[in-house]
RNA sequence: GUUCCGGUAGCUCAGCUGGAUAGAGCAAUGCCCUUCUAAGGCAUCGGUCGGGGGUUCGAAUCCCUCCCGGAACGCCA
């Protein structure tokens, strides 16, 4: 079914067209006060200035030109010029049979129109375990990918593996230092070394496997580099899998060098006169594309800056034919966004090819004090800790509920405690309650059966509230996908759960006439499907009992 | 100094391209389990939407300015 908002938008824009011969962006909203209708539009007021007419007059004209719709019960004009719509029950009556027919496909939309989208997120350097600070981005990217996929986009989830460059050199040197130490040699760590316990464990593993074969060996550093990256990538993948986060592509930075793509991208930029040399370095003319100043891509010592392979990487993505690239980055990268977007405009010819969603850094507090995340100290709180202590569902739901712009302070003492007042249980409990209810009814010989719905028994305000929320689901998916705002769906989950719990308390389902039982069972099953589906999109499980 | 984010109830946060009387959860208080799961429901309490100007029929929302908090401003990655 189409979101009712879209139906009304079409009606209104047609009326505007015939009455005034104008196009306008039409906004539909839900009034807080039910006496103002189910939905309303302020289009008469927004057009008042351009039409130089009293908004109430415009509203009357629009309403007079509205086509008949089976879904609109009545329309009135109120206040300064609101057009208020009362939606016919027939609209809400479609929803249960449709959900029961489509099952989990309900709410899948055409908004994305098969546009291919590459979402890059997480992309934690393989130099340590994944920690709390990365968890937000991983959750955000995964849920967004699921939602956009459902909304009809063709989504590729991608992780950029920084397996080249200084950090990896430091990792290799750190492993080597530990390895030497284990053999009783000088194990001085490099200046920016990594001190996590995994490093020592890996050195130990290498020692027991290969003995002292890599002491003073020329090939040793490459060996340590490869093993370090492999080790951490495996740990990261496992942690993410347990967090409900998966990827279609792990893209190796090193492969850009191996396949000569960095060099060819540099040549590409040079050939188009987008670079110049100064002070022995090569600059990219990003300032001509909206950046504050030009950026160095090749340093005077001949090595590349981080930007250079990153441009090659994004060129690779573009060459793979994606319509849109989305990067989800921590806000500490915001200074980097302009230059990357400038570079992408250079190579793609489009200004809005790359969309960057910045998320605010999560600050973690324990016993009232901020816990600083540091891979160097090796004392960071890991995602693994969080999953083990608080549970995947609680963490995923916690992140899903907040807008990416929110600065979050995560109180570990609170998060780790499996408190029963955790909001995730509220939604999960709603789902579990429905399951037991349906099972009970089935054991008494009733079953889901959408074939003869009369709705005669579904007239309680609690039942009607559920029908309304269910019918809103496709619109919520559409909005969350278009705006890239996962938390809109989390808000919906809460609202639907809340309506379910009210319904559950007020309306007995099983003790009633047969017709009533079946209709209510159908409703319950429809709610269950939508609840389970939307929790799944957030990376949260929908338990059958609690 | 510049840029980006945030400031909404005691706490954590919603608030839909500006809309009608600013909402949830937690905390507090009081009711509701002989009835499908009380991890629930219902009700009460709680607000100068950081301060001040402005824009207009209308501002938590847009503009200006100031205050507070966070992040970033490399030939680091």
PDB file of N, CA, C and O (backbone and C1' of nucleotides) in Angstrom, chain A residues 420 422-437 493 497 500-501 504-505 531 535 540-546, chain B residues 33 37-41:
ATOM      1  N   UNK A 420      16.191  -4.283  33.817  1.00  0.00           N
ATOM      2  CA  UNK A 420      14.921  -4.634  33.175  1.00  0.00           C
ATOM      3  C   UNK A 420      14.241  -3.409  32.582  1.00  0.00           C
ATOM      4  O   UNK A 420      13.291  -3.542  31.836  1.00  0.00           O
ATOM      5  N   UNK A 422      15.600  -1.419  30.556  1.00  0.00           N
ATOM      6  CA  UNK A 422      16.196  -1.085  29.269  1.00  0.00           C
ATOM      7  C   UNK A 422      15.108  -1.003  28.194  1.00  0.00           C
ATOM      8  O   UNK A 422      14.292  -1.910  28.064  1.00  0.00           O
ATOM      9  N   UNK A 423      15.079   0.086  27.446  1.00  0.00           N
ATOM     10  CA  UNK A 423      14.011   0.301  26.465  1.00  0.00           C
ATOM     11  C   UNK A 423      13.878  -0.815  25.429  1.00  0.00           C
ATOM     12  O   UNK A 423      12.805  -1.005  24.872  1.00  0.00           O
ATOM     13  N   UNK A 424      14.948  -1.528  25.177  1.00  0.00           N
ATOM     14  CA  UNK A 424      14.858  -2.556  24.148  1.00  0.00           C
ATOM     15  C   UNK A 424      13.881  -3.656  24.572  1.00  0.00           C
ATOM     16  O   UNK A 424      13.165  -4.221  23.754  1.00  0.00           O
ATOM     17  N   UNK A 425      13.789  -3.912  25.868  1.00  0.00           N
ATOM     18  CA  UNK A 425      12.895  -4.962  26.343  1.00  0.00           C
ATOM     19  C   UNK A 425      11.432  -4.597  26.115  1.00  0.00           C
ATOM     20  O   UNK A 425      10.586  -5.461  25.935  1.00  0.00           O
ATOM     21  N   UNK A 426      11.168  -3.323  26.149  1.00  0.00           N
ATOM     22  CA  UNK A 426       9.800  -2.842  25.953  1.00  0.00           C
ATOM     23  C   UNK A 426       9.283  -3.305  24.592  1.00  0.00           C
ATOM     24  O   UNK A 426       8.171  -3.820  24.474  1.00  0.00           O
ATOM     25  N   UNK A 427      10.109  -3.124  23.573  1.00  0.00           N
ATOM     26  CA  UNK A 427       9.718  -3.508  22.224  1.00  0.00           C
ATOM     27  C   UNK A 427       9.738  -5.029  22.054  1.00  0.00           C
ATOM     28  O   UNK A 427       8.833  -5.610  21.465  1.00  0.00           O
ATOM     29  N   UNK A 428      10.765  -5.637  22.601  1.00  0.00           N
ATOM     30  CA  UNK A 428      10.863  -7.093  22.458  1.00  0.00           C
ATOM     31  C   UNK A 428       9.731  -7.805  23.203  1.00  0.00           C
ATOM     32  O   UNK A 428       9.205  -8.817  22.750  1.00  0.00           O
ATOM     33  N   UNK A 429       9.384  -7.241  24.334  1.00  0.00           N
ATOM     34  CA  UNK A 429       8.315  -7.828  25.147  1.00  0.00           C
ATOM     35  C   UNK A 429       6.987  -7.789  24.387  1.00  0.00           C
ATOM     36  O   UNK A 429       6.194  -8.723  24.446  1.00  0.00           O
ATOM     37  N   UNK A 430       6.761  -6.692  23.678  1.00  0.00           N
ATOM     38  CA  UNK A 430       5.548  -6.585  22.870  1.00  0.00           C
ATOM     39  C   UNK A 430       5.485  -7.738  21.873  1.00  0.00           C
ATOM     40  O   UNK A 430       4.442  -8.379  21.700  1.00  0.00           O
ATOM     41  N   UNK A 431       6.606  -7.996  21.251  1.00  0.00           N
ATOM     42  CA  UNK A 431       6.660  -9.077  20.268  1.00  0.00           C
ATOM     43  C   UNK A 431       6.413 -10.433  20.929  1.00  0.00           C
ATOM     44  O   UNK A 431       5.619 -11.241  20.449  1.00  0.00           O
ATOM     45  N   UNK A 432       7.088 -10.666  22.047  1.00  0.00           N
ATOM     46  CA  UNK A 432       6.954 -11.951  22.733  1.00  0.00           C
ATOM     47  C   UNK A 432       5.521 -12.171  23.227  1.00  0.00           C
ATOM     48  O   UNK A 432       4.985 -13.279  23.155  1.00  0.00           O
ATOM     49  N   UNK A 433       4.908 -11.106  23.686  1.00  0.00           N
ATOM     50  CA  UNK A 433       3.528 -11.208  24.169  1.00  0.00           C
ATOM     51  C   UNK A 433       2.593 -11.676  23.058  1.00  0.00           C
ATOM     52  O   UNK A 433       1.711 -12.510  23.271  1.00  0.00           O
ATOM     53  N   UNK A 434       2.790 -11.112  21.877  1.00  0.00           N
ATOM     54  CA  UNK A 434       1.926 -11.489  20.750  1.00  0.00           C
ATOM     55  C   UNK A 434       2.095 -12.969  20.429  1.00  0.00           C
ATOM     56  O   UNK A 434       1.114 -13.686  20.201  1.00  0.00           O
ATOM     57  N   UNK A 435       3.335 -13.409  20.425  1.00  0.00           N
ATOM     58  CA  UNK A 435       3.606 -14.807  20.099  1.00  0.00           C
ATOM     59  C   UNK A 435       2.855 -15.748  21.047  1.00  0.00           C
ATOM     60  O   UNK A 435       2.165 -16.671  20.610  1.00  0.00           O
ATOM     61  N   UNK A 436       2.982 -15.497  22.325  1.00  0.00           N
ATOM     62  CA  UNK A 436       2.318 -16.401  23.268  1.00  0.00           C
ATOM     63  C   UNK A 436       0.804 -16.339  23.114  1.00  0.00           C
ATOM     64  O   UNK A 436       0.103 -17.348  23.217  1.00  0.00           O
ATOM     65  N   UNK A 437       0.325 -15.136  22.848  1.00  0.00           N
ATOM     66  CA  UNK A 437      -1.104 -14.962  22.657  1.00  0.00           C
ATOM     67  C   UNK A 437      -1.592 -15.785  21.465  1.00  0.00           C
ATOM     68  O   UNK A 437      -2.591 -16.524  21.557  1.00  0.00           O
ATOM     69  N   UNK A 493       9.200   2.063  16.200  1.00  0.00           N
ATOM     70  CA  UNK A 493       9.139   0.811  16.953  1.00  0.00           C
ATOM     71  C   UNK A 493       8.591   1.073  18.352  1.00  0.00           C
ATOM     72  O   UNK A 493       7.743   0.333  18.854  1.00  0.00           O
ATOM     73  N   UNK A 497       5.039  -0.399  19.711  1.00  0.00           N
ATOM     74  CA  UNK A 497       5.077  -1.228  20.914  1.00  0.00           C
ATOM     75  C   UNK A 497       4.161  -0.663  21.981  1.00  0.00           C
ATOM     76  O   UNK A 497       3.435  -1.390  22.659  1.00  0.00           O
ATOM     77  N   UNK A 500       0.673  -1.386  21.238  1.00  0.00           N
ATOM     78  CA  UNK A 500       0.397  -2.808  21.452  1.00  0.00           C
ATOM     79  C   UNK A 500       0.164  -3.092  22.935  1.00  0.00           C
ATOM     80  O   UNK A 500      -0.783  -3.760  23.312  1.00  0.00           O
ATOM     81  N   UNK A 501       1.022  -2.527  23.770  1.00  0.00           N
ATOM     82  CA  UNK A 501       0.879  -2.780  25.208  1.00  0.00           C
ATOM     83  C   UNK A 501      -0.440  -2.213  25.742  1.00  0.00           C
ATOM     84  O   UNK A 501      -1.102  -2.851  26.570  1.00  0.00           O
ATOM     85  N   UNK A 504      -3.129  -4.499  24.558  1.00  0.00           N
ATOM     86  CA  UNK A 504      -3.062  -5.765  25.293  1.00  0.00           C
ATOM     87  C   UNK A 504      -3.742  -5.648  26.650  1.00  0.00           C
ATOM     88  O   UNK A 504      -4.424  -6.558  27.095  1.00  0.00           O
ATOM     89  N   UNK A 505      -3.525  -4.536  27.306  1.00  0.00           N
ATOM     90  CA  UNK A 505      -4.106  -4.355  28.633  1.00  0.00           C
ATOM     91  C   UNK A 505      -5.603  -4.120  28.586  1.00  0.00           C
ATOM     92  O   UNK A 505      -6.328  -4.495  29.500  1.00  0.00           O
ATOM     93  N   UNK A 531       6.574  -5.564  13.711  1.00  0.00           N
ATOM     94  CA  UNK A 531       7.495  -5.390  14.835  1.00  0.00           C
ATOM     95  C   UNK A 531       8.774  -6.193  14.619  1.00  0.00           C
ATOM     96  O   UNK A 531       9.887  -5.694  14.786  1.00  0.00           O
ATOM     97  N   UNK A 535      12.384  -4.405  14.012  1.00  0.00           N
ATOM     98  CA  UNK A 535      13.483  -4.693  14.947  1.00  0.00           C
ATOM     99  C   UNK A 535      14.672  -5.263  14.188  1.00  0.00           C
ATOM    100  O   UNK A 535      15.816  -4.898  14.421  1.00  0.00           O
ATOM    101  N   UNK A 540      18.194  -5.752  15.865  1.00  0.00           N
ATOM    102  CA  UNK A 540      17.758  -6.250  17.169  1.00  0.00           C
ATOM    103  C   UNK A 540      16.893  -7.488  16.961  1.00  0.00           C
ATOM    104  O   UNK A 540      16.069  -7.524  16.047  1.00  0.00           O
ATOM    105  N   UNK A 541      17.070  -8.481  17.815  1.00  0.00           N
ATOM    106  CA  UNK A 541      16.295  -9.710  17.649  1.00  0.00           C
ATOM    107  C   UNK A 541      14.877  -9.533  18.176  1.00  0.00           C
ATOM    108  O   UNK A 541      14.612  -8.679  19.015  1.00  0.00           O
ATOM    109  N   UNK A 542      13.983 -10.367  17.665  1.00  0.00           N
ATOM    110  CA  UNK A 542      12.588 -10.338  18.105  1.00  0.00           C
ATOM    111  C   UNK A 542      12.291 -11.674  18.786  1.00  0.00           C
ATOM    112  O   UNK A 542      11.932 -12.648  18.135  1.00  0.00           O
ATOM    113  N   UNK A 543      12.464 -11.743  20.098  1.00  0.00           N
ATOM    114  CA  UNK A 543      12.341 -13.018  20.802  1.00  0.00           C
ATOM    115  C   UNK A 543      10.905 -13.539  20.849  1.00  0.00           C
ATOM    116  O   UNK A 543       9.964 -12.758  20.843  1.00  0.00           O
ATOM    117  N   UNK A 544      10.791 -14.859  20.897  1.00  0.00           N
ATOM    118  CA  UNK A 544       9.451 -15.445  20.929  1.00  0.00           C
ATOM    119  C   UNK A 544       8.908 -15.562  22.350  1.00  0.00           C
ATOM    120  O   UNK A 544       7.722 -15.722  22.557  1.00  0.00           O
ATOM    121  N   UNK A 545       9.812 -15.483  23.322  1.00  0.00           N
ATOM    122  CA  UNK A 545       9.324 -15.457  24.703  1.00  0.00           C
ATOM    123  C   UNK A 545      10.341 -14.724  25.560  1.00  0.00           C
ATOM    124  O   UNK A 545      11.519 -14.638  25.206  1.00  0.00           O
ATOM    125  N   UNK A 546       9.866 -14.187  26.641  1.00  0.00           N
ATOM    126  CA  UNK A 546      10.773 -13.481  27.543  1.00  0.00           C
ATOM    127  C   UNK A 546      10.446 -13.836  28.983  1.00  0.00           C
ATOM    128  O   UNK A 546       9.338 -14.170  29.306  1.00  0.00           O
TER     129      UNK A 546
ATOM    130  P     C B  33      -6.112  -5.529  41.131  1.00  0.00           P
ATOM    131  O5'   C B  33      -5.039  -6.382  40.321  1.00  0.00           O
ATOM    132  C5'   C B  33      -4.688  -7.652  40.819  1.00  0.00           C
ATOM    133  C4'   C B  33      -4.360  -8.573  39.682  1.00  0.00           C
ATOM    134  C3'   C B  33      -4.038  -9.992  40.092  1.00  0.00           C
ATOM    135  O3'   C B  33      -5.215 -10.753  40.146  1.00  0.00           O
ATOM    136  C1'   C B  33      -2.463  -9.177  38.493  1.00  0.00           C
ATOM    137  P     U B  37      -0.244 -15.405  28.486  1.00  0.00           P
ATOM    138  O5'   U B  37       0.039 -14.036  29.276  1.00  0.00           O
ATOM    139  C5'   U B  37       0.068 -14.017  30.681  1.00  0.00           C
ATOM    140  C4'   U B  37       1.286 -13.248  31.134  1.00  0.00           C
ATOM    141  C3'   U B  37       1.247 -11.764  30.786  1.00  0.00           C
ATOM    142  O3'   U B  37       1.704 -11.026  31.916  1.00  0.00           O
ATOM    143  C1'   U B  37       3.269 -12.708  30.042  1.00  0.00           C
ATOM    144  P     A B  38       0.825  -9.760  32.371  1.00  0.00           P
ATOM    145  O5'   A B  38       1.878  -8.880  33.182  1.00  0.00           O
ATOM    146  C5'   A B  38       2.844  -8.108  32.506  1.00  0.00           C
ATOM    147  C4'   A B  38       3.727  -7.432  33.524  1.00  0.00           C
ATOM    148  C3'   A B  38       4.285  -8.387  34.558  1.00  0.00           C
ATOM    149  O3'   A B  38       5.582  -7.947  34.966  1.00  0.00           O
ATOM    150  C1'   A B  38       2.991  -6.734  35.629  1.00  0.00           C
ATOM    151  P     A B  39       6.882  -8.636  34.337  1.00  0.00           P
ATOM    152  O5'   A B  39       7.451  -7.483  33.411  1.00  0.00           O
ATOM    153  C5'   A B  39       7.836  -6.233  33.982  1.00  0.00           C
ATOM    154  C4'   A B  39       8.787  -5.555  33.046  1.00  0.00           C
ATOM    155  C3'   A B  39       8.157  -5.237  31.693  1.00  0.00           C
ATOM    156  O3'   A B  39       8.751  -4.061  31.156  1.00  0.00           O
ATOM    157  C1'   A B  39       9.971  -6.706  31.401  1.00  0.00           C
ATOM    158  P     G B  40       7.963  -2.692  31.367  1.00  0.00           P
ATOM    159  O5'   G B  40       6.450  -3.077  31.032  1.00  0.00           O
ATOM    160  C5'   G B  40       6.064  -3.337  29.684  1.00  0.00           C
ATOM    161  C4'   G B  40       4.576  -3.587  29.638  1.00  0.00           C
ATOM    162  C3'   G B  40       3.712  -2.397  30.017  1.00  0.00           C
ATOM    163  O3'   G B  40       3.544  -1.486  28.957  1.00  0.00           O
ATOM    164  C1'   G B  40       2.973  -4.288  31.200  1.00  0.00           C
ATOM    165  P     G B  41       3.277   0.073  29.260  1.00  0.00           P
ATOM    166  O5'   G B  41       1.755   0.051  29.718  1.00  0.00           O
ATOM    167  C5'   G B  41       0.752  -0.378  28.820  1.00  0.00           C
ATOM    168  C4'   G B  41      -0.580  -0.340  29.510  1.00  0.00           C
ATOM    169  C3'   G B  41      -0.991   1.030  30.038  1.00  0.00           C
ATOM    170  O3'   G B  41      -1.602   1.810  29.033  1.00  0.00           O
ATOM    171  C1'   G B  41      -1.276  -0.585  31.735  1.00  0.00           C
TER     172        G B  41
END
